[in-house]
Structure formats: C-alpha cells, structure tokens
PDB file of C-alpha atoms in Angstrom:
ATOM      1  CA  LEU A   1       0.062   0.110   0.020  1.00 45.00           C
ATOM      2  CA  LEU A   2       2.810   2.418   0.818  1.00 55.00           C
ATOM      3  CA  SER A   3       4.322   3.948  -2.340  1.00 73.00           C
ATOM      4  CA  LEU A   4       7.360   4.788  -0.429  1.00 78.00           C
ATOM      5  CA  GLU A   5       9.586   3.832  -3.270  1.00 81.00           C
ATOM      6  CA  GLU A   6       7.568   5.809  -5.824  1.00 81.00           C
ATOM      7  CA  LYS A   7       8.250   8.740  -3.178  1.00 83.00           C
ATOM      8  CA  ILE A   8      12.083   8.285  -3.110  1.00 85.00           C
ATOM      9  CA  ASP A   9      11.983   8.071  -6.900  1.00 86.00           C
ATOM     10  CA  GLN A  10      10.173  11.393  -7.249  1.00 87.00           C
ATOM     11  CA  THR A  11      12.703  13.268  -4.753  1.00 89.00           C
ATOM     12  CA  ARG A  12      15.730  11.364  -6.142  1.00 90.00           C
ATOM     13  CA  ASP A  13      18.157  13.995  -5.579  1.00 92.00           C
ATOM     14  CA  ASP A  14      17.523  14.801  -1.998  1.00 89.00           C
ATOM     15  CA  TYR A  15      17.813  11.064  -1.083  1.00 88.00           C
ATOM     16  CA  TYR A  16      21.105  10.817  -2.347  1.00 89.00           C
ATOM     17  CA  TYR A  17      22.029  14.034  -1.157  1.00 88.00           C
ATOM     18  CA  HIS A  18      20.975  12.818   2.441  1.00 85.00           C
ATOM     19  CA  LEU A  19      22.454   9.603   2.104  1.00 84.00           C
ATOM     20  CA  GLN A  20      25.892  11.156   0.881  1.00 86.00           C
ATOM     21  CA  ASN A  21      25.974  13.298   3.796  1.00 79.00           C
ATOM     22  CA  GLU A  22      29.651  13.332   5.336  1.00 78.00           C
ATOM     23  CA  SER A  23      29.087  14.120   8.931  1.00 79.00           C
ATOM     24  CA  ARG A  24      28.030  11.145  11.019  1.00 81.00           C
ATOM     25  CA  ASP A  25      24.633  12.751  12.074  1.00 83.00           C
ATOM     26  CA  VAL A  26      21.745  11.229  10.377  1.00 87.00           C
ATOM     27  CA  THR A  27      19.446  13.301  11.769  1.00 88.00           C
ATOM     28  CA  ALA A  28      18.704  15.141   8.563  1.00 87.00           C
ATOM     29  CA  PHE A  29      18.208  11.635   6.659  1.00 88.00           C
ATOM     30  CA  ILE A  30      16.111  10.338   9.278  1.00 91.00           C
ATOM     31  CA  GLU A  31      13.911  13.556   9.080  1.00 92.00           C
ATOM     32  CA  TYR A  32      13.670  13.285   5.149  1.00 91.00           C
ATOM     33  CA  PHE A  33      12.780   9.742   5.399  1.00 91.00           C
ATOM     34  CA  LEU A  34       9.881  10.137   8.094  1.00 93.00           C
ATOM     35  CA  SER A  35       8.636  12.969   5.803  1.00 92.00           C
ATOM     36  CA  LEU A  36       8.304  10.562   2.908  1.00 90.00           C
ATOM     37  CA  MET A  37       6.690   8.086   5.075  1.00 89.00           C
ATOM     38  CA  VAL A  38       4.101  10.536   6.475  1.00 90.00           C
ATOM     39  CA  ASP A  39       3.128  11.652   2.996  1.00 87.00           C
ATOM     40  CA  SER A  40       2.738   8.027   1.736  1.00 84.00           C
ATOM     41  CA  ALA A  41       0.752   7.166   4.744  1.00 83.00           C
ATOM     42  CA  SER A  42      -1.527  10.118   4.309  1.00 85.00           C
ATOM     43  CA  GLN A  43      -1.906   9.458   0.537  1.00 81.00           C
ATOM     44  CA  VAL A  44      -3.131   5.590   1.451  1.00 78.00           C
ATOM     45  CA  LEU A  45      -5.135   6.988   4.370  1.00 81.00           C
ATOM     46  CA  THR A  46      -7.419   9.588   1.829  1.00 81.00           C
ATOM     47  CA  LYS A  47      -7.409   6.549  -0.820  1.00 75.00           C
ATOM     48  CA  ILE A  48      -8.813   4.127   1.724  1.00 74.00           C
ATOM     49  CA  SER A  49     -11.258   6.866   3.629  1.00 76.00           C
ATOM     50  CA  GLN A  50     -13.012   7.625  -0.137  1.00 71.00           C
ATOM     51  CA  PRO A  51     -16.117   5.742  -0.392  1.00 65.00           C
ATOM     52  CA  HIS A  52     -15.995   3.205  -3.301  1.00 55.00           C
ATOM     53  CA  ASP A  53     -19.161   2.335  -5.372  1.00 55.00           C
ATOM     54  CA  LEU A  54     -18.387  -1.494  -5.511  1.00 50.00           C
ATOM     55  CA  SER A  55     -21.669  -1.925  -7.654  1.00 50.00           C
ATOM     56  CA  THR A  56     -20.390  -0.457 -10.707  1.00 62.00           C
ATOM     57  CA  ALA A  57     -19.830  -2.470 -13.766  1.00 60.00           C
ATOM     58  CA  SER A  58     -16.344  -1.772 -13.863  1.00 65.00           C
ATOM     59  CA  THR A  59     -15.538  -3.605 -10.698  1.00 77.00           C
ATOM     60  CA  LEU A  60     -17.006  -6.938 -11.859  1.00 79.00           C
ATOM     61  CA  LEU A  61     -15.090  -9.900 -13.078  1.00 82.00           C
ATOM     62  CA  PRO A  62     -14.890 -10.493 -16.923  1.00 84.00           C
ATOM     63  CA  ARG A  63     -17.431 -13.170 -17.001  1.00 86.00           C
ATOM     64  CA  ARG A  64     -19.795 -11.030 -15.409  1.00 86.00           C
ATOM     65  CA  GLN A  65     -19.094  -8.186 -17.463  1.00 87.00           C
ATOM     66  CA  GLU A  66     -19.687 -10.062 -20.489  1.00 88.00           C
ATOM     67  CA  LEU A  67     -22.857 -11.474 -18.901  1.00 88.00           C
ATOM     68  CA  LEU A  68     -24.126  -7.986 -18.321  1.00 87.00           C
ATOM     69  CA  ASN A  69     -23.039  -6.534 -21.717  1.00 87.00           C
ATOM     70  CA  ILE A  70     -24.957  -9.326 -23.565  1.00 87.00           C
ATOM     71  CA  ILE A  71     -28.207  -8.871 -21.242  1.00 87.00           C
ATOM     72  CA  ALA A  72     -27.916  -5.232 -22.064  1.00 85.00           C
ATOM     73  CA  ASP A  73     -27.780  -5.719 -25.914  1.00 85.00           C
ATOM     74  CA  HIS A  74     -30.378  -8.385 -25.898  1.00 83.00           C
ATOM     75  CA  SER A  75     -32.642  -7.237 -23.290  1.00 78.00           C
ATOM     76  CA  PRO A  76     -34.546  -9.083 -21.855  1.00 85.00           C
ATOM     77  CA  CYS A  77     -33.385 -12.457 -22.234  1.00 89.00           C
ATOM     78  CA  SER A  78     -33.739 -15.644 -20.663  1.00 89.00           C
ATOM     79  CA  PHE A  79     -31.715 -18.040 -18.684  1.00 89.00           C
ATOM     80  CA  ASP A  80     -31.540 -20.517 -21.702  1.00 90.00           C
ATOM     81  CA  PHE A  81     -30.437 -17.998 -24.187  1.00 90.00           C
ATOM     82  CA  LEU A  82     -27.393 -17.120 -21.567  1.00 90.00           C
ATOM     83  CA  HIS A  83     -26.513 -20.462 -21.193  1.00 90.00           C
ATOM     84  CA  ARG A  84     -26.286 -21.055 -24.625  1.00 90.00           C
ATOM     85  CA  ARG A  85     -23.734 -18.189 -24.947  1.00 88.00           C
ATOM     86  CA  PHE A  86     -21.546 -19.603 -21.918  1.00 87.00           C
ATOM     87  CA  MET A  87     -21.692 -23.501 -22.668  1.00 89.00           C
ATOM     88  CA  ALA A  88     -18.567 -24.100 -21.007  1.00 90.00           C
ATOM     89  CA  ILE A  89     -19.904 -22.761 -17.892  1.00 88.00           C
ATOM     90  CA  PRO A  90     -21.975 -24.761 -15.702  1.00 90.00           C
ATOM     91  CA  ALA A  91     -25.550 -23.876 -14.938  1.00 88.00           C
ATOM     92  CA  SER A  92     -25.428 -23.363 -11.211  1.00 90.00           C
ATOM     93  CA  THR A  93     -22.280 -20.717 -11.867  1.00 90.00           C
ATOM     94  CA  LEU A  94     -24.423 -18.910 -14.404  1.00 89.00           C
ATOM     95  CA  ARG A  95     -27.063 -18.637 -11.853  1.00 90.00           C
ATOM     96  CA  TYR A  96     -24.809 -17.436  -9.294  1.00 91.00           C
ATOM     97  CA  ASP A  97     -23.389 -14.732 -11.380  1.00 89.00           C
ATOM     98  CA  LEU A  98     -26.829 -13.720 -12.181  1.00 90.00           C
ATOM     99  CA  LEU A  99     -27.779 -13.741  -8.524  1.00 89.00           C
ATOM    100  CA  ASN A 100     -24.697 -11.502  -7.957  1.00 88.00           C
ATOM    101  CA  LEU A 101     -25.573  -8.981 -10.618  1.00 86.00           C
ATOM    102  CA  GLN A 102     -28.995  -8.986  -9.271  1.00 86.00           C
ATOM    103  CA  ARG A 103     -27.424  -8.220  -5.890  1.00 87.00           C
ATOM    104  CA  LYS A 104     -25.697  -5.478  -7.364  1.00 84.00           C
ATOM    105  CA  ASN A 105     -28.666  -3.695  -8.669  1.00 83.00           C
ATOM    106  CA  LEU A 106     -27.122  -4.121 -12.449  1.00 84.00           C
ATOM    107  CA  ILE A 107     -29.811  -6.371 -13.415  1.00 86.00           C
ATOM    108  CA  THR A 108     -33.261  -7.087 -12.623  1.00 86.00           C
ATOM    109  CA  LYS A 109     -35.359 -10.725 -12.794  1.00 86.00           C
ATOM    110  CA  LEU A 110     -38.677 -10.391 -14.224  1.00 83.00           C
ATOM    111  CA  GLY A 111     -40.365 -13.223 -13.236  1.00 81.00           C
ATOM    112  CA  VAL A 112     -39.717 -16.105 -10.566  1.00 79.00           C
ATOM    113  CA  THR A 113     -40.217 -19.026 -12.660  1.00 78.00           C
ATOM    114  CA  ARG A 114     -37.749 -21.284 -15.026  1.00 79.00           C
ATOM    115  CA  GLY A 115     -39.184 -18.528 -17.920  1.00 80.00           C
ATOM    116  CA  ALA A 116     -37.990 -15.565 -16.174  1.00 84.00           C
ATOM    117  CA  LEU A 117     -36.101 -12.907 -17.877  1.00 86.00           C
ATOM    118  CA  TYR A 118     -33.154 -10.902 -17.285  1.00 88.00           C
ATOM    119  CA  SER A 119     -32.992  -7.071 -18.033  1.00 86.00           C
ATOM    120  CA  THR A 120     -30.639  -4.196 -17.033  1.00 83.00           C
ATOM    121  CA  ARG A 121     -31.820  -1.969 -14.923  1.00 72.00           C
ATOM    122  CA  ILE A 122     -31.451   1.009 -16.532  1.00 55.00           C
ATOM    123  CA  GLN A 123     -33.481  -0.491 -19.839  1.00 42.00           C
ATOM    124  CA  SER A 124     -36.094  -1.814 -17.748  1.00 38.00           C
ATOM    125  CA  SER A 125     -37.103   1.613 -16.114  1.00 40.00           C
ATOM    126  CA  PRO A 126     -37.920   3.484 -19.462  1.00 40.00           C
ATOM    127  CA  SER A 127     -39.848   0.412 -20.910  1.00 41.00           C
ATOM    128  CA  LEU A 128     -42.331   0.154 -18.244  1.00 42.00           C
ATOM    129  CA  PRO A 129     -44.153   3.292 -19.254  1.00 43.00           C
ATOM    130  CA  GLU A 130     -44.112   2.539 -23.019  1.00 43.00           C
ATOM    131  CA  SER A 131     -45.562  -0.974 -22.184  1.00 43.00           C
ATOM    132  CA  ASP A 132     -48.224   0.563 -20.029  1.00 46.00           C
ATOM    133  CA  SER A 133     -49.501   2.827 -22.888  1.00 44.00           C
ATOM    134  CA  SER A 134     -49.953   0.132 -25.368  1.00 41.00           C
TER     135      SER A 134
END
C-alpha cells in the first residue's frame, strides 16, 4: 500500500543528498525519510477513506461483465439464452453470477419461474411506461 519507492524516486536528488552527507549525524536523513513515510501514509489514508462504489460494472469479473453486456444488448433475455452463450460454464455458476448481478442492482429478474427473463436496470425502467401505454 505504501508507495515509498515512488516517493523516493520522485525526490531522488534529496535522497542521495541525505545519504551522501559526510557527517556522522543522520538526523537530516531520518527527518527526510520520516517525511516521506508520513506523505505516503497520508496518501494511502485518503485513498482508503474515500467511499468506493463497488456495485459499478467496472469492478465486475470479466465473465460477469460479459454477462451484463449480453443482457444489455439483448434485453430481456432468458436463462436458456444466456446459458447457450456460456456453454462451458456450469448452469449453477451462471445462476450464481446472475444472482450476484441482481444483488448489485445491475440487472433485474422479471418473473420467478424457470421462464424468468433478465433485463438491465437502466433499460427496464424506461420500458415500463411504454408497455403501459400500449
């Protein structure tokens, strides 16, 4: 987590200046090195304290990302349609991936039976008013 090497590389001249100090007093080098550690630690602290949106599509595993893209392109689609696209993947794994996408609110399941359809959240909301007006 600490990018101490990067900090040393950025301030390479200061680093070598403090290392090549001919006096036996290492206080200046210790102060320099501690300031690098404090800077690195504060950067890490700000990085981990920022809220992360873990439900975004960019944090998905590649197969789940591809699954989401297929659902977005062919929405709504059945489990059988998706399973034919992923023949090498066991059905239970595919169901788990779909459940994971549902929990992250990226897709929605339309229906509860085996014939349920999957749709993306973005596309399902605008299509509801169109189907009501027909």
